[in-house]
């Protein structure tokens, strides 16, 4: 029987109600944690923030950052409201960022405060509303955007937008043979892609998935980021792969699953015993 469609907002709401104090996300390097209750609160705050700016379905938010809890949660928060998220790979796409932002036409740009100076110039030149953030989704003197969000209601307060057929996200191809191209995916399609992985890999709420690949790519999104949310599981997010820390993270956080590219797996197998 086909699983009934659930929006990101509905999924976050259910987990907040059923397992609110359970940890959903952990920063591998620092050990900082975010619970399902906090995820749902952030979704509500983002909905209020976007609603005040007149965001509708298919309006885009571009996020420029490397792996961190804030970036990953923004991915969920924008989709939960019903708008479209565009995560930009700032390492691979550096020379193409200007073109990507031109094509996507975001109404809001969020960028990590450690973004390369040349990319900061590009963001500011768009004339689009933009804010900085840091690694962790909490208000602080260095976290402009999440300090703004903290002023919004953390409980349901605004109507959500969109339908299952509207765009959930725009991911860009690597651009290895030509200019990167945007690939659009609906909320419904993305739900079923992730649901298929939850079922195929039998991911349960007791699992803890370690992800170190750039979550700007589709594979980490559907194998780790979104599957853990749909299953009520926990994601352990690292900034990048570390041969020296991998097994330390596995042991420290009780990791049960981790996907990886052949190069990383080969490095791990070649480690001295």
Coordinates of C-alpha atoms in Angstrom, one line a residue:
X1 CA 0.0 0.0 0.0
X2 CA 1.3 3.4 -0.9
X3 CA 2.3 5.6 2.0
X4 CA 0.0 8.7 2.3
X5 CA 1.8 11.9 1.4
X6 CA 2.9 14.0 4.4
X7 CA 4.4 17.5 4.1
X8 CA 7.6 18.4 6.0
X9 CA 5.5 20.5 8.3
X10 CA 3.2 17.6 9.1
X11 CA 6.2 15.3 9.7
X12 CA 7.9 17.8 12.0
X13 CA 4.7 18.4 13.9
X14 CA 4.1 14.7 14.5
X15 CA 7.6 14.1 15.8
X16 CA 7.4 17.1 18.0
X17 CA 4.2 15.7 19.5
X18 CA 5.3 12.1 19.8
X19 CA 9.0 12.4 20.5
X20 CA 9.6 16.1 21.2
X21 CA 12.6 15.8 23.5
X22 CA 14.4 13.2 21.4
X23 CA 17.5 14.4 19.6
X24 CA 17.1 14.7 15.9
X25 CA 20.4 16.3 14.9
X26 CA 23.9 16.4 16.3
X27 CA 26.9 18.3 15.2
X28 CA 29.7 15.7 15.0
X29 CA 32.6 18.1 15.9
X30 CA 31.0 20.0 18.7
X31 CA 28.3 17.6 20.0
X32 CA 25.6 20.3 19.9
X33 CA 22.2 18.8 19.7
X34 CA 18.8 19.8 18.3
X35 CA 15.6 18.0 19.4
X36 CA 12.4 17.4 17.3
X37 CA 10.6 19.9 19.5
X38 CA 13.2 22.5 18.5
X39 CA 12.9 21.6 14.8
X40 CA 9.1 22.2 14.9
X41 CA 9.5 25.5 16.7
X42 CA 12.0 26.6 14.0
X43 CA 9.6 25.6 11.3
X44 CA 6.9 27.8 12.9
X45 CA 9.2 30.7 13.3
X46 CA 10.3 30.5 9.7
X47 CA 6.7 30.3 8.5
X48 CA 5.9 33.5 10.4
X49 CA 9.0 35.2 9.0
X50 CA 8.3 34.2 5.4
X51 CA 4.5 35.0 5.7
X52 CA 5.3 38.5 6.8
X53 CA 7.3 39.0 3.6
X54 CA 4.5 37.7 1.4
X55 CA 6.2 34.4 0.4
X56 CA 4.0 32.1 -1.7
X57 CA 4.5 28.6 -3.1
X58 CA 7.5 28.4 -5.5
X59 CA 9.1 31.6 -4.1
X60 CA 12.8 30.7 -3.5
X61 CA 15.2 31.0 -0.6
X62 CA 18.9 30.4 -1.5
X63 CA 21.3 29.3 1.2
X64 CA 25.0 29.6 0.8
X65 CA 27.0 27.5 3.4
X66 CA 29.0 24.4 4.0
X67 CA 27.7 21.6 6.2
X68 CA 26.3 22.8 9.6
X69 CA 23.2 22.3 11.7
X70 CA 21.8 25.7 10.7
X71 CA 22.1 25.0 6.9
X72 CA 20.5 21.6 7.3
X73 CA 17.6 22.8 9.3
X74 CA 17.0 25.7 7.0
X75 CA 16.5 23.1 4.3
X76 CA 13.6 21.7 6.3
X77 CA 12.2 25.0 7.6
X78 CA 11.7 26.5 4.1
X79 CA 10.0 23.4 2.8
X80 CA 7.8 23.2 5.9
X81 CA 6.3 26.5 5.0
X82 CA 5.7 25.4 1.5
X83 CA 8.2 27.6 -0.3
X84 CA 11.2 26.4 -2.3
X85 CA 14.7 25.9 -0.9
X86 CA 17.9 26.2 -3.0
X87 CA 21.1 25.0 -1.3
X88 CA 24.2 26.3 -3.1
X89 CA 27.4 24.4 -3.1
X90 CA 29.9 27.2 -2.4
X91 CA 33.0 25.0 -3.0
X92 CA 32.2 23.4 -6.3
X93 CA 30.0 26.2 -7.6
X94 CA 32.1 29.2 -6.6
X95 CA 32.6 30.5 -10.2
X96 CA 28.9 29.8 -10.9
X97 CA 27.2 31.3 -7.8
X98 CA 26.4 34.6 -9.6
X99 CA 24.7 32.7 -12.4
X100 CA 22.8 30.4 -10.1
X101 CA 21.4 33.3 -8.1
X102 CA 20.4 35.0 -11.3
X103 CA 18.6 31.9 -12.5
X104 CA 16.9 31.0 -9.2
X105 CA 15.7 34.6 -8.5
X106 CA 15.5 34.1 -4.7
X107 CA 13.4 36.5 -2.6
X108 CA 15.7 35.8 0.3
X109 CA 19.4 34.8 0.6
X110 CA 20.8 33.4 3.8
X111 CA 24.6 32.9 4.0
X112 CA 27.1 31.6 6.5
X113 CA 29.1 34.5 8.1
X114 CA 32.3 32.7 7.1
X115 CA 31.4 32.7 3.4
X116 CA 34.3 33.6 1.1
X117 CA 34.6 37.4 0.7
X118 CA 34.1 37.2 -3.1
X119 CA 30.8 35.4 -2.7
X120 CA 29.7 37.9 -0.1
X121 CA 30.2 40.6 -2.7
X122 CA 28.0 38.6 -5.1
X123 CA 25.2 38.2 -2.5
X124 CA 25.1 41.9 -1.7
X125 CA 25.1 42.9 -5.3
X126 CA 21.9 41.0 -6.0
X127 CA 19.9 43.6 -4.1
X128 CA 17.9 40.8 -2.5
X129 CA 17.1 40.7 1.2
X130 CA 19.9 38.8 2.9
X131 CA 21.1 37.8 6.4
X132 CA 24.0 35.9 7.9
X133 CA 24.0 32.9 10.2
X134 CA 26.5 30.7 12.0
X135 CA 26.8 27.0 12.6
X136 CA 24.1 26.5 15.2
X137 CA 20.4 27.5 14.9
X138 CA 20.2 29.6 18.0
X139 CA 20.1 33.4 18.5
X140 CA 23.5 35.0 19.4
X141 CA 25.5 38.1 18.7
X142 CA 27.1 36.3 15.7
X143 CA 23.9 34.8 14.4
X144 CA 21.9 37.5 12.6
X145 CA 19.2 35.4 11.0
X146 CA 18.4 33.1 13.9
X147 CA 18.3 36.1 16.2
X148 CA 15.6 37.6 14.0
X149 CA 13.7 34.3 13.9
X150 CA 13.7 34.2 17.7
X151 CA 11.3 37.2 17.7
X152 CA 8.7 35.1 15.8
X153 CA 6.2 32.7 17.4
X154 CA 7.4 29.2 17.8
X155 CA 3.9 27.8 17.7
X156 CA 1.6 27.6 14.7
X157 CA 0.5 31.1 13.8
X158 CA 0.2 31.6 10.0
X159 CA -1.4 29.7 7.1
X160 CA 1.1 27.5 5.1
X161 CA 1.3 27.8 1.3
X162 CA 1.5 25.5 -1.7
X163 CA 0.4 22.1 -2.8
X164 CA 2.2 18.8 -3.0
X165 CA 2.9 19.5 -6.7
X166 CA 4.7 22.8 -6.1
X167 CA 8.5 23.0 -6.0
X168 CA 10.1 21.9 -2.7
X169 CA 13.7 22.5 -3.9
X170 CA 16.0 23.4 -6.7
X171 CA 19.3 21.5 -6.7
X172 CA 22.1 22.2 -9.2
X173 CA 24.1 19.7 -11.1
X174 CA 27.9 19.6 -10.6
X175 CA 28.7 21.4 -13.9
X176 CA 31.6 19.1 -14.7
X177 CA 30.8 19.1 -18.5
X178 CA 28.9 22.4 -18.8
X179 CA 27.3 25.1 -16.7
X180 CA 25.4 23.7 -13.7
X181 CA 21.7 23.2 -14.3
X182 CA 18.9 23.6 -11.8
X183 CA 16.8 20.5 -11.1
X184 CA 13.4 21.1 -9.6
X185 CA 11.6 18.6 -7.4
X186 CA 8.1 18.8 -6.0
X187 CA 7.1 18.3 -2.4
X188 CA 5.3 15.2 -3.3
X189 CA 8.0 13.7 -5.4
X190 CA 10.6 14.4 -2.7
X191 CA 8.5 12.8 0.0
X192 CA 8.2 9.6 -2.0
X193 CA 11.9 9.4 -2.9
X194 CA 12.7 9.7 0.8
X195 CA 9.9 7.3 1.8
X196 CA 11.4 4.7 -0.6
X197 CA 14.8 5.0 1.0
X198 CA 13.3 4.7 4.5
X199 CA 11.6 1.5 3.5
X200 CA 14.4 0.1 1.3
X201 CA 17.0 0.5 4.0
X202 CA 14.6 -0.2 6.9
X203 CA 15.5 3.0 8.6
X204 CA 13.9 3.2 12.1
X205 CA 13.6 5.9 14.7
X206 CA 16.3 4.0 16.7
X207 CA 18.9 4.6 13.9
X208 CA 21.6 7.2 14.0
X209 CA 23.0 8.2 10.6
X210 CA 26.4 9.8 10.1
X211 CA 26.6 12.2 7.2
X212 CA 29.8 14.0 6.2
X213 CA 29.1 14.6 2.5
X214 CA 28.0 18.0 1.4
X215 CA 24.2 18.2 2.0
X216 CA 23.9 20.5 -1.0
X217 CA 23.9 17.3 -3.1
X218 CA 20.9 15.2 -3.6
X219 CA 22.4 11.9 -2.4
X220 CA 23.1 13.1 1.2
X221 CA 19.7 14.8 1.3
X222 CA 17.7 11.6 0.4
X223 CA 20.0 9.1 2.2
X224 CA 20.5 11.0 5.4
X225 CA 18.9 14.4 5.9
X226 CA 15.3 13.7 4.8
X227 CA 15.2 10.0 5.7
X228 CA 16.1 10.7 9.3
X229 CA 13.4 13.4 9.5
X230 CA 10.7 11.1 8.0
X231 CA 11.7 8.1 10.1
X232 CA 12.1 10.1 13.4
X233 CA 15.7 9.0 13.5
X234 CA 18.8 11.0 14.4
X235 CA 21.4 12.5 12.0
X236 CA 25.0 13.1 13.1
X237 CA 26.2 15.8 10.7
X238 CA 29.9 16.4 10.2
X239 CA 31.4 19.4 8.3
X240 CA 33.4 17.1 6.1
X241 CA 34.9 13.6 6.0
X242 CA 37.6 12.9 8.5
X243 CA 39.5 9.6 8.3
X244 CA 41.0 10.2 11.8
X245 CA 37.6 11.0 13.5
X246 CA 35.2 8.8 11.6
X247 CA 35.3 5.8 14.0
X248 CA 35.5 8.1 17.0
X249 CA 32.2 9.6 15.8
X250 CA 30.7 6.2 15.2
X251 CA 31.5 5.1 18.8
X252 CA 30.7 8.4 20.5
X253 CA 27.3 8.9 19.0
X254 CA 26.2 5.3 18.6
X255 CA 26.1 5.6 14.8
X256 CA 24.2 2.7 13.1
X257 CA 24.4 3.8 9.4
X258 CA 26.7 5.9 7.2
X259 CA 26.8 6.2 3.5
X260 CA 30.0 7.1 1.6
X261 CA 31.8 7.6 -1.6
X262 CA 34.3 4.9 -2.7
X263 CA 37.3 7.2 -2.0
X264 CA 36.2 7.7 1.6
X265 CA 35.5 4.0 2.1
X266 CA 38.9 3.0 0.6
X267 CA 40.6 5.5 3.0
X268 CA 38.9 3.9 6.0
X269 CA 39.8 0.4 4.9
X270 CA 43.4 1.4 4.5
X271 CA 43.7 2.7 8.0
X272 CA 46.2 0.9 10.2
X273 CA 44.6 -1.5 12.6

